[in-house]
Coordinates of C-alpha atoms in Angstrom, one line a residue:
M20 CA 9.6 -1.4 -50.2
M21 CA 11.9 -3.2 -47.9
F22 CA 13.6 0.0 -46.8
Y23 CA 10.2 1.6 -45.9
L24 CA 9.2 -1.5 -44.0
V25 CA 12.4 -1.5 -42.0
V26 CA 11.9 2.2 -41.2
C27 CA 8.3 1.5 -40.1
L28 CA 9.6 -1.4 -37.9
F29 CA 12.2 0.8 -36.2
L30 CA 9.8 3.7 -35.6
F31 CA 7.0 1.4 -34.3
Y32 CA 9.2 -0.6 -31.9
Y33 CA 10.8 2.5 -30.5
S34 CA 7.7 4.7 -30.7
D35 CA 7.9 5.6 -27.1
V36 CA 11.1 7.4 -27.8
A37 CA 10.5 8.6 -31.3
L38 CA 7.0 10.0 -30.5
G39 CA 7.8 11.1 -27.0
G40 CA 5.3 8.8 -25.3
D41 CA 5.7 7.3 -21.9
P42 CA 6.8 3.6 -21.9
F43 CA 4.6 0.7 -21.0
A44 CA 5.3 -2.2 -18.6
Y45 CA 3.3 -5.4 -19.1
F46 CA 2.6 -8.0 -16.5
K47 CA 0.6 -11.3 -16.6
W48 CA -0.4 -12.6 -13.2
E49 CA -2.2 -15.8 -12.2
V50 CA -3.5 -15.5 -8.6
S51 CA -4.0 -19.0 -7.1
F52 CA -3.7 -21.0 -3.9
I53 CA -0.5 -22.9 -3.1
T54 CA 0.6 -24.8 -0.1
A55 CA 3.3 -23.4 2.1
S56 CA 4.6 -23.8 5.7
P57 CA 6.1 -20.4 6.6
L58 CA 5.8 -21.2 10.4
G59 CA 6.3 -24.9 10.1
V60 CA 2.5 -25.6 9.7
S61 CA 1.2 -26.6 6.3
Q62 CA -1.4 -24.1 5.1
Q63 CA -3.0 -22.5 2.0
V64 CA -1.5 -19.2 0.9
I65 CA -2.4 -16.9 -2.0
S66 CA 0.4 -16.7 -4.6
I67 CA 1.0 -14.8 -7.8
N68 CA 2.5 -16.8 -10.6
R69 CA 3.1 -19.5 -7.9
Q70 CA 5.2 -17.0 -5.9
F71 CA 4.6 -16.1 -2.3
P72 CA 5.1 -13.1 -1.9
G73 CA 4.3 -12.0 -5.4
P74 CA 6.7 -10.5 -8.0
I75 CA 8.1 -7.0 -7.5
V76 CA 6.7 -4.4 -9.9
N77 CA 9.7 -2.3 -10.9
V78 CA 8.9 0.7 -13.1
T79 CA 9.9 4.3 -13.6
T80 CA 8.1 7.6 -13.0
N81 CA 5.3 8.2 -15.6
W82 CA 5.4 4.7 -17.0
N83 CA 2.1 3.1 -18.0
V84 CA 1.5 -0.2 -16.1
V85 CA -0.7 -3.0 -17.6
V86 CA -1.4 -5.9 -15.3
N87 CA -3.6 -8.8 -16.6
V88 CA -4.9 -10.7 -13.5
Q89 CA -6.3 -14.2 -13.8
N90 CA -8.4 -15.0 -10.7
N91 CA -7.9 -18.7 -10.0
L92 CA -9.1 -18.4 -6.4
D93 CA -12.5 -19.9 -5.4
E94 CA -14.0 -16.5 -4.7
P95 CA -14.0 -13.0 -6.1
L96 CA -10.7 -10.9 -6.0
L97 CA -9.6 -7.3 -6.2
I98 CA -5.9 -6.1 -6.2
T99 CA -5.3 -2.6 -4.8
W100 CA -2.1 -0.6 -5.2
N101 CA -1.1 0.9 -1.8
G102 CA 0.1 4.4 -2.4
I103 CA -0.2 4.6 -6.2
Q104 CA -2.1 7.8 -6.8
Q105 CA -3.9 6.7 -10.0
R106 CA -4.2 10.3 -11.3
R107 CA -7.8 10.9 -12.3
N108 CA -8.3 7.2 -12.6
S109 CA -10.0 5.6 -9.6
W110 CA -11.4 3.1 -12.0
Q111 CA -8.2 1.1 -11.5
D112 CA -8.1 1.5 -7.7
G113 CA -9.0 -2.1 -6.9
V114 CA -11.3 -1.5 -3.9
S115 CA -15.0 -2.3 -3.5
G116 CA -16.1 1.3 -3.8
T117 CA -14.7 1.7 -7.3
N118 CA -14.5 -1.8 -8.9
C119 CA -16.7 -4.8 -9.2
P120 CA -14.6 -7.8 -8.1
I121 CA -13.0 -10.2 -10.6
P122 CA -15.2 -13.4 -10.5
S123 CA -13.5 -16.7 -9.8
G124 CA -12.1 -18.1 -13.1
W125 CA -12.1 -14.7 -14.8
N126 CA -9.3 -12.3 -15.8
W127 CA -9.3 -8.5 -15.8
T128 CA -6.6 -6.0 -16.9
Y129 CA -5.6 -3.1 -14.7
K130 CA -4.2 -0.1 -16.7
F131 CA -2.8 2.9 -14.9
Q132 CA 0.1 5.4 -15.0
V133 CA 2.5 6.0 -12.2
K134 CA 2.3 9.7 -12.9
D135 CA 4.7 12.0 -11.1
Q136 CA 5.6 9.5 -8.4
I137 CA 8.7 7.9 -7.0
G138 CA 9.4 5.6 -4.1
S139 CA 8.4 2.4 -2.3
F140 CA 4.9 1.0 -2.3
F141 CA 3.1 -2.4 -2.4
Y142 CA 0.0 -4.2 -3.7
F143 CA -2.3 -6.6 -2.0
P144 CA -5.8 -8.2 -2.3
S145 CA -8.4 -5.7 -0.8
I146 CA -11.5 -7.8 -0.2
N147 CA -12.7 -10.9 1.7
F148 CA -9.8 -10.7 4.2
Q149 CA -7.6 -12.3 1.6
K150 CA -4.6 -10.2 2.5
A151 CA -4.2 -12.4 5.6
A152 CA -3.3 -15.2 3.3
G153 CA -0.8 -13.3 1.1
G154 CA -1.2 -12.1 -2.4
Y155 CA 1.0 -9.1 -1.8
G156 CA 4.2 -7.8 -3.3
G157 CA 6.5 -4.8 -3.6
I158 CA 6.3 -1.8 -6.0
I159 CA 9.4 0.2 -6.9
I160 CA 9.0 3.5 -8.8
N161 CA 12.4 4.8 -9.9
N162 CA 13.3 8.4 -10.7
R163 CA 13.7 9.3 -14.4
D164 CA 17.3 9.8 -15.3
V165 CA 16.8 13.6 -15.7
I166 CA 15.8 13.9 -12.0
P167 CA 18.7 13.5 -9.5
V168 CA 18.3 11.3 -6.5
P169 CA 19.4 13.0 -3.2
F170 CA 21.9 10.2 -2.4
G171 CA 24.5 8.1 -4.1
T172 CA 23.4 5.1 -6.2
P173 CA 23.2 2.2 -3.8
D174 CA 25.1 -1.0 -4.6
G175 CA 21.9 -3.0 -4.3
D176 CA 18.2 -2.8 -3.8
I177 CA 16.4 -5.1 -1.3
T178 CA 12.7 -5.4 -0.7
L179 CA 11.5 -6.7 2.7
L180 CA 7.8 -7.5 3.2
I181 CA 7.3 -7.9 7.0
S182 CA 4.0 -9.1 8.4
D183 CA 2.3 -10.7 11.4
W184 CA 1.0 -14.1 10.5
Y185 CA -1.5 -16.7 11.6
T186 CA -1.4 -20.4 10.8
K187 CA -5.2 -20.4 10.8
G188 CA -6.8 -20.1 7.3
Y189 CA -8.0 -16.6 6.3
K190 CA -11.6 -17.9 5.7
D191 CA -11.7 -19.2 9.3
M192 CA -10.3 -15.9 10.6
R193 CA -13.0 -14.1 8.6
N194 CA -15.7 -16.3 10.1
D195 CA -14.3 -15.6 13.6
L196 CA -14.7 -11.9 13.1
Q197 CA -18.2 -12.2 11.7
E198 CA -19.2 -14.2 14.8
G199 CA -17.8 -11.6 17.1
N200 CA -14.6 -13.5 18.1
D201 CA -11.2 -12.0 18.5
L202 CA -8.4 -13.4 16.3
G203 CA -6.0 -13.8 19.3
I204 CA -2.2 -13.4 19.2
P205 CA -0.5 -13.9 15.8
D206 CA 1.6 -17.0 15.5
G207 CA 4.6 -15.2 14.2
V208 CA 6.1 -12.7 11.9
L209 CA 7.3 -13.4 8.3
F210 CA 10.1 -11.9 6.3
N211 CA 9.2 -12.2 2.5
G212 CA 6.9 -15.1 3.3
L213 CA 9.4 -17.0 5.4
G214 CA 9.5 -17.7 9.1
P215 CA 12.1 -16.8 11.7
Y216 CA 15.6 -17.9 12.0
R217 CA 15.9 -20.2 15.0
Y218 CA 17.3 -17.7 17.4
N219 CA 15.5 -19.4 20.3
D220 CA 15.0 -23.1 20.5
S221 CA 11.9 -22.8 22.7
L222 CA 10.2 -20.2 20.6
V223 CA 11.1 -21.3 17.1
P224 CA 10.6 -24.9 15.9
A225 CA 13.4 -26.6 13.9
G226 CA 13.1 -26.9 10.2
I227 CA 11.6 -23.5 9.4
S228 CA 12.9 -21.8 6.2
Y229 CA 14.1 -18.2 6.9
E230 CA 15.2 -15.2 4.7
T231 CA 18.9 -14.7 4.1
I232 CA 20.1 -11.3 2.8
S233 CA 23.6 -11.7 1.2
V234 CA 25.7 -8.6 1.0
E235 CA 29.3 -7.5 0.3
P236 CA 31.4 -5.8 3.0
G237 CA 31.8 -2.0 2.5
K238 CA 28.9 -1.6 0.2
T239 CA 25.7 0.3 0.8
Y240 CA 22.2 -1.2 0.1
R241 CA 18.8 0.3 -0.1
F242 CA 16.3 -1.6 2.1
R243 CA 12.7 -1.0 1.2
V244 CA 10.7 -2.3 4.2
H245 CA 6.9 -2.6 4.0
N246 CA 4.6 -3.7 6.8
V247 CA 2.0 -5.8 4.9
G248 CA 0.6 -7.4 8.0
I249 CA -2.9 -7.7 9.5
S250 CA -2.8 -5.6 12.6
T251 CA 0.6 -5.6 14.4
S252 CA 3.0 -2.6 14.5
L253 CA 6.5 -4.0 14.1
N254 CA 9.8 -2.6 15.2
F255 CA 12.5 -3.1 12.5
R256 CA 16.2 -3.2 13.3
I257 CA 19.5 -4.7 12.0
Q258 CA 22.0 -5.9 14.6
N259 CA 25.0 -3.5 14.8
H260 CA 23.9 -1.5 11.7
N261 CA 22.4 2.0 11.4
L262 CA 19.3 2.7 9.3
L263 CA 19.7 5.9 7.3
L264 CA 16.1 6.9 6.4
V265 CA 15.9 8.4 2.9
E266 CA 12.3 7.9 1.7
T267 CA 8.8 7.0 2.8
E268 CA 5.9 6.3 0.6
G269 CA 7.0 8.5 -2.3
S270 CA 8.7 11.3 -0.4
Y271 CA 12.4 11.8 0.1
T272 CA 13.0 12.6 3.7
V273 CA 15.6 14.6 5.6
Q274 CA 18.3 12.0 6.0
Q275 CA 18.6 10.8 9.6
N276 CA 20.1 7.7 11.2
Y277 CA 18.0 5.4 13.4
T278 CA 19.0 2.3 15.3
N279 CA 15.4 1.0 14.8
M280 CA 12.1 2.1 13.3
D281 CA 8.5 1.4 14.3
I282 CA 6.7 0.5 11.1
H283 CA 2.9 0.4 11.4
V284 CA 0.5 -1.6 9.3
G285 CA 0.4 -0.3 5.7
Q286 CA 3.6 1.8 6.0
S287 CA 6.7 1.7 3.8
Y288 CA 10.2 3.0 4.4
S289 CA 13.5 3.2 2.5
F290 CA 16.8 3.0 4.4
L291 CA 20.4 3.1 3.3
V292 CA 22.4 0.5 5.2
T293 CA 26.2 0.4 4.9
M294 CA 28.0 -2.9 5.5
D295 CA 30.6 -1.4 7.8
Q296 CA 31.1 -4.3 10.3
I297 CA 34.0 -6.7 10.6
A298 CA 31.6 -9.6 10.0
S299 CA 33.0 -12.1 12.5
S300 CA 29.5 -13.7 12.1
D301 CA 26.2 -13.1 10.5
Y302 CA 23.8 -10.5 11.8
Y303 CA 20.2 -10.6 12.9
V304 CA 17.5 -8.6 11.0
V305 CA 14.5 -8.3 13.3
A306 CA 10.8 -7.3 13.1
S307 CA 9.1 -7.7 16.5
A308 CA 5.7 -6.8 17.8
R309 CA 5.2 -3.4 19.5
F310 CA 2.9 -2.1 22.2
F311 CA 2.3 -5.4 23.9
N312 CA 3.8 -6.3 27.3
S313 CA 2.5 -9.9 27.6
T314 CA 5.2 -12.6 27.4
D315 CA 2.8 -14.5 25.1
W316 CA 3.7 -11.9 22.4
A317 CA 7.4 -13.0 22.4
R318 CA 6.7 -15.4 19.6
V319 CA 5.5 -12.5 17.4
T320 CA 9.0 -11.9 16.2
G321 CA 10.5 -12.3 12.8
V322 CA 14.2 -12.8 12.3
A323 CA 16.1 -12.9 9.0
I324 CA 19.8 -13.2 8.5
L325 CA 22.2 -10.6 7.1
H326 CA 25.1 -12.6 5.6
Y327 CA 28.4 -10.9 4.7
S328 CA 30.3 -12.7 2.0
N329 CA 33.3 -12.9 4.4
S330 CA 31.2 -13.9 7.4
Q331 CA 33.0 -16.3 9.8
G332 CA 29.9 -18.0 11.2
P333 CA 26.2 -18.0 12.0
A334 CA 24.5 -15.3 14.0
S335 CA 24.2 -16.1 17.7
G336 CA 23.4 -14.6 21.1
P337 CA 20.4 -12.4 22.0
L338 CA 18.5 -10.3 19.5
P339 CA 19.2 -6.6 19.4
D340 CA 17.1 -4.8 22.0
P341 CA 13.8 -3.3 21.0
P342 CA 12.6 0.1 22.3
N343 CA 11.4 0.3 25.9
E344 CA 7.7 -0.6 25.8
Y345 CA 7.0 1.7 28.8
D346 CA 8.3 4.8 27.0
T347 CA 5.0 5.8 25.5
Y348 CA 6.5 8.9 23.7
F349 CA 9.4 7.0 22.0
S350 CA 7.4 6.0 19.0
M351 CA 5.5 9.2 18.7
N352 CA 8.7 11.3 18.9
Q353 CA 10.3 9.0 16.3
A354 CA 7.4 9.7 14.0
R355 CA 7.6 13.4 14.6
S356 CA 11.3 13.4 13.7
I357 CA 10.6 12.3 10.1
R358 CA 10.7 15.4 7.9
W359 CA 10.2 16.0 4.3
N360 CA 13.2 16.9 2.2
V361 CA 11.8 20.0 0.6
S362 CA 15.0 20.7 -1.4
A363 CA 15.1 17.3 -3.2
G364 CA 14.2 17.2 -6.9
A365 CA 11.6 14.5 -7.3
A366 CA 8.0 13.9 -8.1
R367 CA 6.0 15.0 -5.1
P368 CA 2.7 16.6 -4.0
N369 CA 2.2 20.1 -5.4
P370 CA -1.1 21.5 -3.8
Q371 CA -2.4 24.4 -5.7
G372 CA 1.0 25.2 -7.2
S373 CA 2.8 25.7 -3.9
F374 CA 5.0 23.5 -1.8
R375 CA 4.2 25.8 1.2
Y376 CA 1.2 23.8 2.3
G377 CA 1.0 25.6 5.6
Q378 CA -0.1 28.8 3.9
I379 CA -3.0 27.4 2.0
T380 CA -6.5 28.1 3.2
V381 CA -8.3 25.1 4.6
T382 CA -11.7 24.6 3.1
D383 CA -13.1 21.6 5.0
V384 CA -12.3 20.1 8.4
Y385 CA -13.2 16.5 9.4
V386 CA -12.5 15.1 12.8
L387 CA -12.8 11.3 12.4
L388 CA -13.2 9.5 15.7
N389 CA -12.9 5.7 16.0
R390 CA -13.9 3.5 19.0
P391 CA -13.4 -0.1 19.9
A392 CA -15.6 -2.5 18.1
E393 CA -19.2 -2.4 19.2
L394 CA -22.5 -4.2 18.6
I395 CA -24.7 -2.6 15.9
N396 CA -27.8 -4.5 15.0
G397 CA -26.5 -7.5 16.8
K398 CA -23.2 -7.6 14.9
L399 CA -19.7 -6.5 16.1
R400 CA -18.7 -3.6 14.0
T401 CA -16.1 -0.8 13.9
T402 CA -16.9 2.8 13.1
L403 CA -15.7 6.2 12.1
N404 CA -17.8 9.0 13.6
G405 CA -20.4 6.4 14.6
I406 CA -20.8 5.0 11.0
S407 CA -19.8 1.5 10.1
Y408 CA -19.3 1.4 6.3
F409 CA -21.5 -1.0 4.4
A410 CA -20.1 -2.1 1.0
P411 CA -23.1 -2.2 -1.4
S412 CA -23.3 -4.7 -4.3
T413 CA -23.0 -1.8 -6.7
P414 CA -19.7 0.1 -6.3
P415 CA -20.4 3.8 -5.6
K416 CA -18.1 4.9 -8.4
L417 CA -20.1 2.8 -10.9
A418 CA -23.4 4.0 -9.4
Q419 CA -22.2 7.6 -9.8
Q420 CA -21.3 7.0 -13.4
Y421 CA -24.7 5.4 -14.3
N422 CA -26.8 7.6 -11.9
V423 CA -28.1 4.6 -10.0
P424 CA -30.1 6.0 -7.0
G425 CA -30.0 4.8 -3.4
V426 CA -26.5 3.2 -3.5
F427 CA -24.7 5.8 -1.3
K428 CA -25.2 9.1 0.4
L429 CA -22.9 12.1 0.4
D430 CA -23.6 12.9 4.0
F431 CA -20.7 11.7 6.1
P432 CA -20.6 13.9 9.2
N433 CA -17.5 16.0 9.8
R434 CA -17.7 15.1 13.5
L435 CA -19.2 12.5 15.8
M436 CA -22.9 13.0 15.9
N437 CA -25.0 12.6 19.1
R438 CA -26.9 9.5 17.8
P439 CA -26.6 5.7 18.0
A440 CA -23.9 4.1 15.8
K441 CA -25.3 2.7 12.5
I442 CA -24.3 0.8 9.4
D443 CA -24.5 2.9 6.3
T444 CA -22.9 3.7 3.0
S445 CA -22.0 7.3 3.7
L446 CA -19.3 9.1 1.8
I447 CA -17.4 12.3 2.3
N448 CA -18.4 15.0 -0.2
G449 CA -15.1 16.5 -1.1
T450 CA -14.6 19.8 -2.8
Y451 CA -12.5 19.6 -6.0
R452 CA -9.3 21.5 -5.5
G453 CA -10.3 22.1 -1.9
F454 CA -7.7 21.8 0.9
M455 CA -9.0 19.4 3.6
E456 CA -7.8 19.0 7.2
I457 CA -8.5 15.6 8.6
I458 CA -7.9 14.8 12.3
F459 CA -7.9 11.1 13.3
Q460 CA -8.9 10.7 16.9
N461 CA -8.1 7.3 18.2
N462 CA -10.4 6.3 21.2
D463 CA -9.4 2.6 20.8
S464 CA -6.8 0.8 23.0
I465 CA -4.6 -0.2 20.0
V466 CA -2.5 1.7 17.4
Q467 CA -4.5 2.4 14.2
S468 CA -3.0 3.4 10.9
Y469 CA -5.0 5.2 8.2
H470 CA -4.6 5.2 4.5
M471 CA -6.1 7.4 1.7
N472 CA -6.1 6.1 -1.8
G473 CA -5.3 8.4 -4.7
Y474 CA -3.4 10.9 -2.6
A475 CA -0.3 11.8 -0.6
F476 CA -1.2 13.9 2.4
F477 CA 0.9 16.0 4.7
V478 CA 1.3 14.7 8.3
V479 CA 1.4 17.9 10.2
G480 CA 0.8 16.9 13.9
M481 CA 0.2 14.2 16.4
D482 CA -0.1 14.1 20.2
Y483 CA -1.8 12.3 23.1
G484 CA -5.2 13.6 24.4
V485 CA -8.2 15.1 22.6
W486 CA -7.6 17.3 19.6
T487 CA -8.9 20.9 20.0
E488 CA -8.8 24.0 17.8
N489 CA -5.7 25.1 19.8
S490 CA -3.9 22.0 18.7
R491 CA -3.2 23.7 15.4
G492 CA -0.6 25.7 17.2
T493 CA 1.6 22.6 17.3
Y494 CA 1.4 21.8 13.6
N495 CA 4.5 21.5 11.4
K496 CA 3.6 23.9 8.6
W497 CA 6.8 23.7 6.7
D498 CA 8.3 20.2 6.2
G499 CA 5.8 17.6 7.5
V500 CA 6.3 14.5 5.5
A501 CA 4.0 13.7 2.6
R502 CA 2.9 10.1 2.6
C503 CA -0.3 7.9 2.2
T504 CA -0.4 6.1 5.5
T505 CA -0.1 7.5 9.0
Q506 CA -0.3 6.0 12.5
V507 CA -2.6 7.2 15.3
F508 CA -1.6 6.1 18.8
P509 CA -4.2 4.9 21.3
G510 CA -5.7 7.9 23.2
A511 CA -4.1 10.2 20.7
W512 CA -4.7 12.2 17.5
T513 CA -3.0 12.7 14.2
A514 CA -3.7 15.6 11.8
I515 CA -3.2 15.6 8.1
L516 CA -3.7 18.1 5.3
V517 CA -4.6 17.0 1.7
S518 CA -5.2 18.9 -1.5
L519 CA -8.2 17.4 -3.3
D520 CA -6.9 17.8 -6.8
N521 CA -7.4 14.2 -7.9
A522 CA -11.0 13.6 -9.2
G523 CA -12.6 10.3 -8.4
I524 CA -14.0 8.3 -5.5
W525 CA -11.2 7.4 -3.1
N526 CA -11.0 5.0 -0.2
L527 CA -10.1 6.3 3.3
R528 CA -9.6 3.3 5.6
S529 CA -8.0 1.8 8.6
E530 CA -5.1 -0.3 7.5
N531 CA -5.7 -2.6 10.5
L532 CA -7.3 -5.4 8.5
K533 CA -9.6 -6.4 11.4
S534 CA -10.9 -2.8 11.8
W535 CA -11.2 -2.4 8.1
Y536 CA -13.1 -5.6 7.6
L537 CA -15.6 -4.7 10.3
G538 CA -16.4 -1.3 8.8
Q539 CA -13.8 1.3 9.7
E540 CA -13.6 3.0 6.3
T541 CA -15.4 5.5 4.1
Y542 CA -14.8 7.1 0.6
V543 CA -14.1 10.7 -0.4
S544 CA -16.0 11.7 -3.5
V545 CA -14.1 14.4 -5.5
V546 CA -16.1 15.5 -8.5
N547 CA -14.6 18.0 -11.0
P548 CA -17.6 20.2 -12.1
E549 CA -15.9 20.7 -15.5
I550 CA -15.0 17.1 -16.3
N551 CA -13.0 16.6 -19.5
D552 CA -10.2 14.3 -20.7
N553 CA -7.6 16.3 -18.7
T554 CA -9.4 16.0 -15.4
G555 CA -11.0 12.6 -15.4
L556 CA -10.6 9.3 -17.3
S557 CA -13.7 7.8 -18.8
L558 CA -15.2 4.4 -18.1
P559 CA -12.6 1.7 -19.1
D560 CA -13.6 -0.5 -22.0
N561 CA -13.3 -3.7 -19.9
V562 CA -15.3 -2.4 -16.9
L563 CA -17.0 -5.2 -14.9
F564 CA -20.6 -4.8 -13.9
C565 CA -22.3 -6.1 -10.7
G566 CA -25.1 -5.3 -8.4
A567 CA -27.8 -3.2 -9.9
L568 CA -25.9 -3.1 -13.2
S569 CA -25.1 -6.8 -13.4
T570 CA -27.3 -7.2 -16.5
L571 CA -24.8 -5.1 -18.5
Q572 CA -22.1 -7.6 -17.9
K573 CA -21.1 -9.7 -20.9
H574 CA -20.0 -13.3 -20.6
Q575 CA -16.2 -13.7 -20.6
S576 CA -15.6 -16.1 -23.4
V577 CA -11.8 -15.9 -23.7
R578 CA -10.0 -17.3 -20.7
F579 CA -6.6 -16.2 -19.5
S580 CA -4.9 -19.5 -20.5
E581 CA -6.3 -19.1 -24.0
A582 CA -5.5 -15.5 -24.5
P583 CA -2.0 -14.2 -25.6
S584 CA 0.1 -12.7 -22.8
I585 CA -0.4 -9.0 -22.4
A586 CA 3.4 -8.8 -22.5
S587 CA 3.5 -10.5 -25.9
A588 CA 0.5 -8.6 -27.4
G589 CA 0.4 -5.3 -29.2
R590 CA 3.8 -4.0 -30.3
P591 CA 5.7 -7.3 -30.4
I592 CA 2.9 -9.0 -32.4
L593 CA 2.9 -6.2 -35.0
V594 CA 6.6 -6.3 -35.1
A595 CA 6.4 -10.1 -35.9
V596 CA 3.9 -9.3 -38.7
L597 CA 6.2 -6.7 -40.2
L598 CA 9.1 -9.1 -40.1
T599 CA 7.0 -11.7 -41.8
W600 CA 6.2 -9.2 -44.6
I601 CA 9.9 -8.4 -45.0
S602 CA 10.8 -12.1 -45.3
L603 CA 8.3 -12.5 -48.2
L604 CA 9.8 -9.7 -50.2
P605 CA 11.7 -10.7 -53.3

């Protein structure tokens, strides 16, 4: 009997290996307010497990991720996973079109698989303008051992979350936008939740904590840099060091050296940086605002310190120069230079069984035009094709599941219509396994960046002016990078191609938090006409109900603090039971 119990114990604990299943990673998060002073002013920020920023989710391709979130904020909460494709599982997407928010004081468990993905991503709160107060953190998805990485193993892995930041509370900022007021110039830029090193006595007050990155001379480190900010494009650079770009948002890139990189809101990049300097002193790591010529924007500069173990003193002198603000094509040409490494062995998009996306027939074309915020029904709103998205109390995904009428329409226009702008819940009716061309036309005066949940898309072209049918002649039809967030410059267009092979309702939005909050988003509905267990996951057991379906919601009687940790539940508990049985044997 004892022998059989030991065998059962072994097989159960190592069932992922013995039975060929994919491993699980468990996380238990408490989301709450804490007080911090990143720019020298005490303010309320959103923490995860009392950390700001939150913990890094470090997993491997095909792992199952289980995150139990306790909402200890004073208002509802949703966490979204920027760039995680949630194959056939938009139930876990964490945006208002797919999930009811987690009420204050409640907990909810996200369960998803990082299927066929690698790379650098991040998570953040998606509603109520909460991202402006934090609640974000990095996500790392590593290659499985059987898949080679197209560069040598780095000596270290460093995540940098860069963001523009206001000392005003996010609720006040939210109210300002609702009343039609501009947020003004940010008060600074943070590195991993910390303010700038005091590189300038007049711009940076004394006593501010700053980020220090400790390295060893001669070694090479992977820097994963994410712009998790509100609305500001940031230029990232490291004094006297080259940035070898190797990956962006899940795609290995053709390896190229850059002295600096423009990183727009919502974008993520991986660089290899070799510590090849003599290190007579520390070095500046800088993230500064782009596309603003006013001297008032000088304070919107984040500075961290790169510290060699053999450094002889602190960093000093001027910061490394940013790009020339008057060179309007610099940033666009830099973006065009980023190419997909088509020979790298890695998880990556595979539209209709072919990597040759340029040869696939396009089935749908959408030209999405945005304009500066405008008054609609007396409220300042932003639009795509003249429609400002209204988030209904019943998420469209839930309404679709339960056939609730009147919640949304599948009538989003493929071009700007000759009619007044309006507020509506209008979705794009995507064709399952179709191949969609989307052109973002930016008629605003600021850079916008757009993100599509559930997918990586191919960035095939961008240019200034108005997109026309002839613009397709400039497309990169071979090695345009596959990513989930792309920039669109003011007075310019960006074209993407995306294979709609992931059933669900997926958010398509501006990553500029101000534009997003005021309505610049929609959803793409992708319905598989032959739904089965292989093409779409069923309603989760713990689904939350709201809006027209709120009467279906059961009271949550077990609180987060009373329940066992997800990490300690399941297999470890049963292992403990088996061990107890063994101890009672004669």
